């Protein structure tokens, strides 16, 4: 089955092209890396995990409620719309909401994969390139993990949210090398870390808790990189 069979509403099958701007930078200085960045690079290498073997994919997930959040965290809960919904409608809503949420995580991870690869090319220093290469691998593993989770546990993809797509495109389109750092590493990674933390803590589902805990280990390094790099 193709991904397109899983989307709740049709998405374009063509590739979305965001034009690249600015230079790919080469440096002939292979020494003099900054200790803090090199440490982060080393950690990135040491702490790789494999979603295929590390995650307990056999854990049950209710497809009607993949996030497994208590009802009071549903944004509609307590509203007149919610009160008027019958049980079947509420179940359908929660099912779509869970799929929407994890789909945005998935598309955001693909954005992070592209932006970190872009940072490898555009960053001027070797230590930043090294570190961003580990992050690129991290983000590939995250895309793998969220797409498998959605396919196997929810059976439904949602298209990318247009504001998220805009933020990703703006981070990529700028020719300055530090804008992807700011857009991706600080804004998007920071938001993702907060959202993952919230769902890891509140979800009643053991698989969701487990996979978010692993992803968060990596995301904490990504946010740390954005802060370090921008300080300089
Ligand atoms: Fe990620
Ligand atoms: Fe990340």
Coordinates of C-alpha atoms and ligand atoms in Angstrom, one line a residue:
X1 CA 0.0 0.0 0.0
X2 CA 1.2 3.5 -0.7
X3 CA 1.3 6.4 1.7
X4 CA -1.4 8.1 -0.4
X5 CA -3.9 5.4 0.5
X6 CA -3.5 6.4 4.2
X7 CA -4.3 10.1 3.8
X8 CA -7.7 11.2 5.1
X9 CA -7.9 13.8 2.3
X10 CA -6.0 13.9 -1.0
X11 CA -2.5 15.4 -0.9
X12 CA -0.6 16.2 -4.1
X13 CA 1.5 13.3 -5.3
X14 CA 4.2 15.6 -6.8
X15 CA 7.2 16.4 -4.7
X16 CA 7.0 19.8 -2.9
X17 CA 10.1 21.8 -4.0
X18 CA 11.4 24.5 -1.7
X19 CA 14.2 26.5 -3.6
X20 CA 17.6 26.5 -2.1
X21 CA 19.5 29.7 -1.6
X22 CA 22.9 30.6 -0.4
X23 CA 26.3 28.8 -0.5
X24 CA 27.4 25.3 0.4
X25 CA 30.5 26.0 2.5
X26 CA 33.8 24.2 2.6
X27 CA 36.3 24.7 5.3
X28 CA 39.9 23.6 5.2
X29 CA 40.3 23.9 8.9
X30 CA 40.0 20.4 10.3
X31 CA 41.2 21.2 13.8
X32 CA 40.1 23.8 16.3
X33 CA 36.6 22.5 16.8
X34 CA 34.8 24.0 19.8
X35 CA 34.8 21.5 22.7
X36 CA 31.1 21.9 23.5
X37 CA 30.1 21.2 19.9
X38 CA 32.4 18.3 19.6
X39 CA 31.0 16.8 22.8
X40 CA 27.5 17.1 21.4
X41 CA 28.7 15.4 18.2
X42 CA 30.3 12.6 20.3
X43 CA 27.1 12.2 22.3
X44 CA 25.1 12.1 19.0
X45 CA 27.3 9.1 17.9
X46 CA 27.2 7.3 21.2
X47 CA 23.4 7.6 21.8
X48 CA 22.0 6.3 18.5
X49 CA 19.2 3.9 18.9
X50 CA 17.3 1.8 16.4
X51 CA 13.5 2.2 16.4
X52 CA 13.2 -1.2 14.9
X53 CA 14.8 -3.1 17.8
X54 CA 14.5 -0.6 20.7
X55 CA 10.8 0.1 20.5
X56 CA 8.3 -2.5 21.7
X57 CA 6.1 -2.4 18.7
X58 CA 3.9 -5.2 20.1
X59 CA 2.4 -2.9 22.7
X60 CA -1.4 -2.4 22.1
X61 CA -2.7 1.0 21.0
X62 CA -6.3 1.9 20.7
X63 CA -6.7 3.2 17.1
X64 CA -9.6 5.4 18.3
X65 CA -7.3 7.1 20.8
X66 CA -3.7 6.8 19.7
X67 CA -2.5 9.6 22.0
X68 CA -4.3 8.1 25.0
X69 CA -4.9 11.4 26.7
X70 CA -7.4 11.9 29.5
X71 CA -10.6 13.5 28.2
X72 CA -10.1 16.8 30.0
X73 CA -7.1 17.5 27.7
X74 CA -9.2 17.3 24.7
X75 CA -9.5 21.0 23.5
X76 CA -13.2 20.5 22.9
X77 CA -13.9 19.0 26.3
X78 CA -16.4 21.0 28.3
X79 CA -17.5 23.0 25.3
X80 CA -21.1 23.0 24.0
X81 CA -20.0 21.2 20.8
X82 CA -18.5 18.4 22.9
X83 CA -21.6 18.2 25.1
X84 CA -23.8 17.8 22.1
X85 CA -21.7 15.0 20.5
X86 CA -22.8 11.4 21.1
X87 CA -20.3 8.7 22.0
X88 CA -19.8 7.7 18.4
X89 CA -19.0 11.2 17.3
X90 CA -16.6 11.7 20.2
X91 CA -14.8 8.5 19.3
X92 CA -14.5 9.6 15.7
X93 CA -13.2 13.0 16.7
X94 CA -10.6 11.6 19.0
X95 CA -9.4 9.2 16.4
X96 CA -8.9 11.9 13.8
X97 CA -7.4 14.3 16.4
X98 CA -4.7 11.6 17.3
X99 CA -3.9 11.0 13.7
X100 CA -3.7 14.8 13.0
X101 CA -1.3 15.3 15.9
X102 CA 1.1 12.5 15.1
X103 CA 1.0 13.4 11.4
X104 CA 2.2 16.9 12.3
X105 CA 5.0 15.3 14.4
X106 CA 5.8 13.1 11.3
X107 CA 5.9 16.0 8.8
X108 CA 7.8 18.2 11.3
X109 CA 10.4 15.4 11.5
X110 CA 10.8 15.3 7.8
X111 CA 11.3 19.1 7.9
X112 CA 13.9 18.6 10.6
X113 CA 15.6 16.0 8.4
X114 CA 15.8 18.4 5.5
X115 CA 16.9 21.4 7.6
X116 CA 19.6 19.5 9.4
X117 CA 21.0 18.2 6.1
X118 CA 20.9 21.8 4.9
X119 CA 22.9 22.9 8.0
X120 CA 25.5 20.3 7.2
X121 CA 26.0 22.0 3.8
X122 CA 25.7 25.7 4.8
X123 CA 27.4 25.9 8.2
X124 CA 30.9 27.3 7.8
X125 CA 32.7 25.3 10.5
X126 CA 33.6 21.6 10.5
X127 CA 32.4 21.1 14.1
X128 CA 28.9 22.3 13.2
X129 CA 28.9 20.1 10.1
X130 CA 29.9 17.1 12.2
X131 CA 27.2 17.7 14.8
X132 CA 24.5 18.4 12.1
X133 CA 25.4 15.1 10.4
X134 CA 24.4 13.2 13.6
X135 CA 21.2 15.2 13.9
X136 CA 20.4 14.4 10.2
X137 CA 20.6 10.7 11.1
X138 CA 18.5 11.3 14.3
X139 CA 15.8 12.9 12.3
X140 CA 15.7 10.1 9.7
X141 CA 15.1 7.7 12.6
X142 CA 12.3 9.9 13.9
X143 CA 10.6 10.0 10.5
X144 CA 10.9 6.2 10.4
X145 CA 9.4 5.9 13.9
X146 CA 6.4 8.2 13.5
X147 CA 5.4 6.9 10.0
X148 CA 5.5 3.3 11.3
X149 CA 3.5 4.4 14.4
X150 CA 0.8 6.0 12.2
X151 CA 0.6 3.3 9.7
X152 CA 0.4 0.4 12.1
X153 CA -1.4 2.0 15.0
X154 CA -3.6 4.7 13.6
X155 CA -4.0 3.6 9.9
X156 CA -4.5 7.3 8.9
X157 CA -2.3 10.2 7.8
X158 CA -3.3 13.8 7.9
X159 CA -1.7 16.4 5.4
X160 CA 0.8 18.8 6.8
X161 CA -0.6 21.8 8.6
X162 CA 0.0 24.9 6.4
X163 CA 1.5 27.0 9.1
X164 CA 4.1 24.3 9.9
X165 CA 4.8 24.0 6.1
X166 CA 5.3 27.8 6.0
X167 CA 7.7 27.8 8.9
X168 CA 9.7 25.0 7.4
X169 CA 9.9 26.7 4.0
X170 CA 11.0 30.0 5.5
X171 CA 13.7 28.3 7.5
X172 CA 15.0 26.8 4.3
X173 CA 14.6 29.6 1.8
X174 CA 16.9 32.1 3.5
X175 CA 20.4 32.3 2.2
X176 CA 22.0 33.2 5.5
X177 CA 23.4 30.1 7.3
X178 CA 22.2 31.1 10.7
X179 CA 18.5 31.3 9.8
X180 CA 17.9 27.6 9.6
X181 CA 19.5 27.4 13.0
X182 CA 17.1 29.9 14.5
X183 CA 14.0 28.7 12.7
X184 CA 14.6 25.0 13.1
X185 CA 16.9 24.5 16.1
X186 CA 15.3 27.0 18.4
X187 CA 11.7 27.6 17.3
X188 CA 10.7 24.2 15.9
X189 CA 12.9 22.0 18.0
X190 CA 11.9 23.9 21.1
X191 CA 8.2 23.6 20.4
X192 CA 8.6 19.9 19.5
X193 CA 10.4 19.2 22.7
X194 CA 7.7 20.9 24.8
X195 CA 4.9 19.0 22.9
X196 CA 6.7 15.7 23.1
X197 CA 7.2 16.2 26.9
X198 CA 3.6 17.0 27.4
X199 CA 2.4 13.9 25.6
X200 CA 5.0 11.7 27.1
X201 CA 3.9 12.7 30.6
X202 CA 0.1 12.8 30.0
X203 CA -0.4 9.8 27.7
X204 CA -1.8 6.7 29.3
X205 CA -0.4 4.6 26.4
X206 CA 2.9 2.8 27.2
X207 CA 4.0 2.7 23.5
X208 CA 3.5 6.5 23.1
X209 CA 5.4 7.1 26.4
X210 CA 8.2 4.9 25.3
X211 CA 8.7 6.3 21.8
X212 CA 8.4 9.9 22.9
X213 CA 11.0 9.3 25.6
X214 CA 13.5 8.0 23.1
X215 CA 12.8 10.8 20.6
X216 CA 13.2 13.4 23.4
X217 CA 16.7 12.2 24.3
X218 CA 17.7 13.2 20.8
X219 CA 15.7 16.4 20.6
X220 CA 17.3 17.7 23.8
X221 CA 20.7 17.6 22.0
X222 CA 19.2 19.4 19.0
X223 CA 17.9 22.3 21.1
X224 CA 21.3 22.5 22.9
X225 CA 23.0 22.8 19.5
X226 CA 20.8 25.7 18.4
X227 CA 21.6 27.5 21.7
X228 CA 25.3 26.9 21.5
X229 CA 25.7 27.8 17.8
X230 CA 23.7 31.0 18.1
X231 CA 25.6 32.1 21.2
X232 CA 28.8 32.2 19.1
Ligands
LIG1 FE1 13.3 14.8 15.5
LIG2 FE1 15.2 17.3 16.2

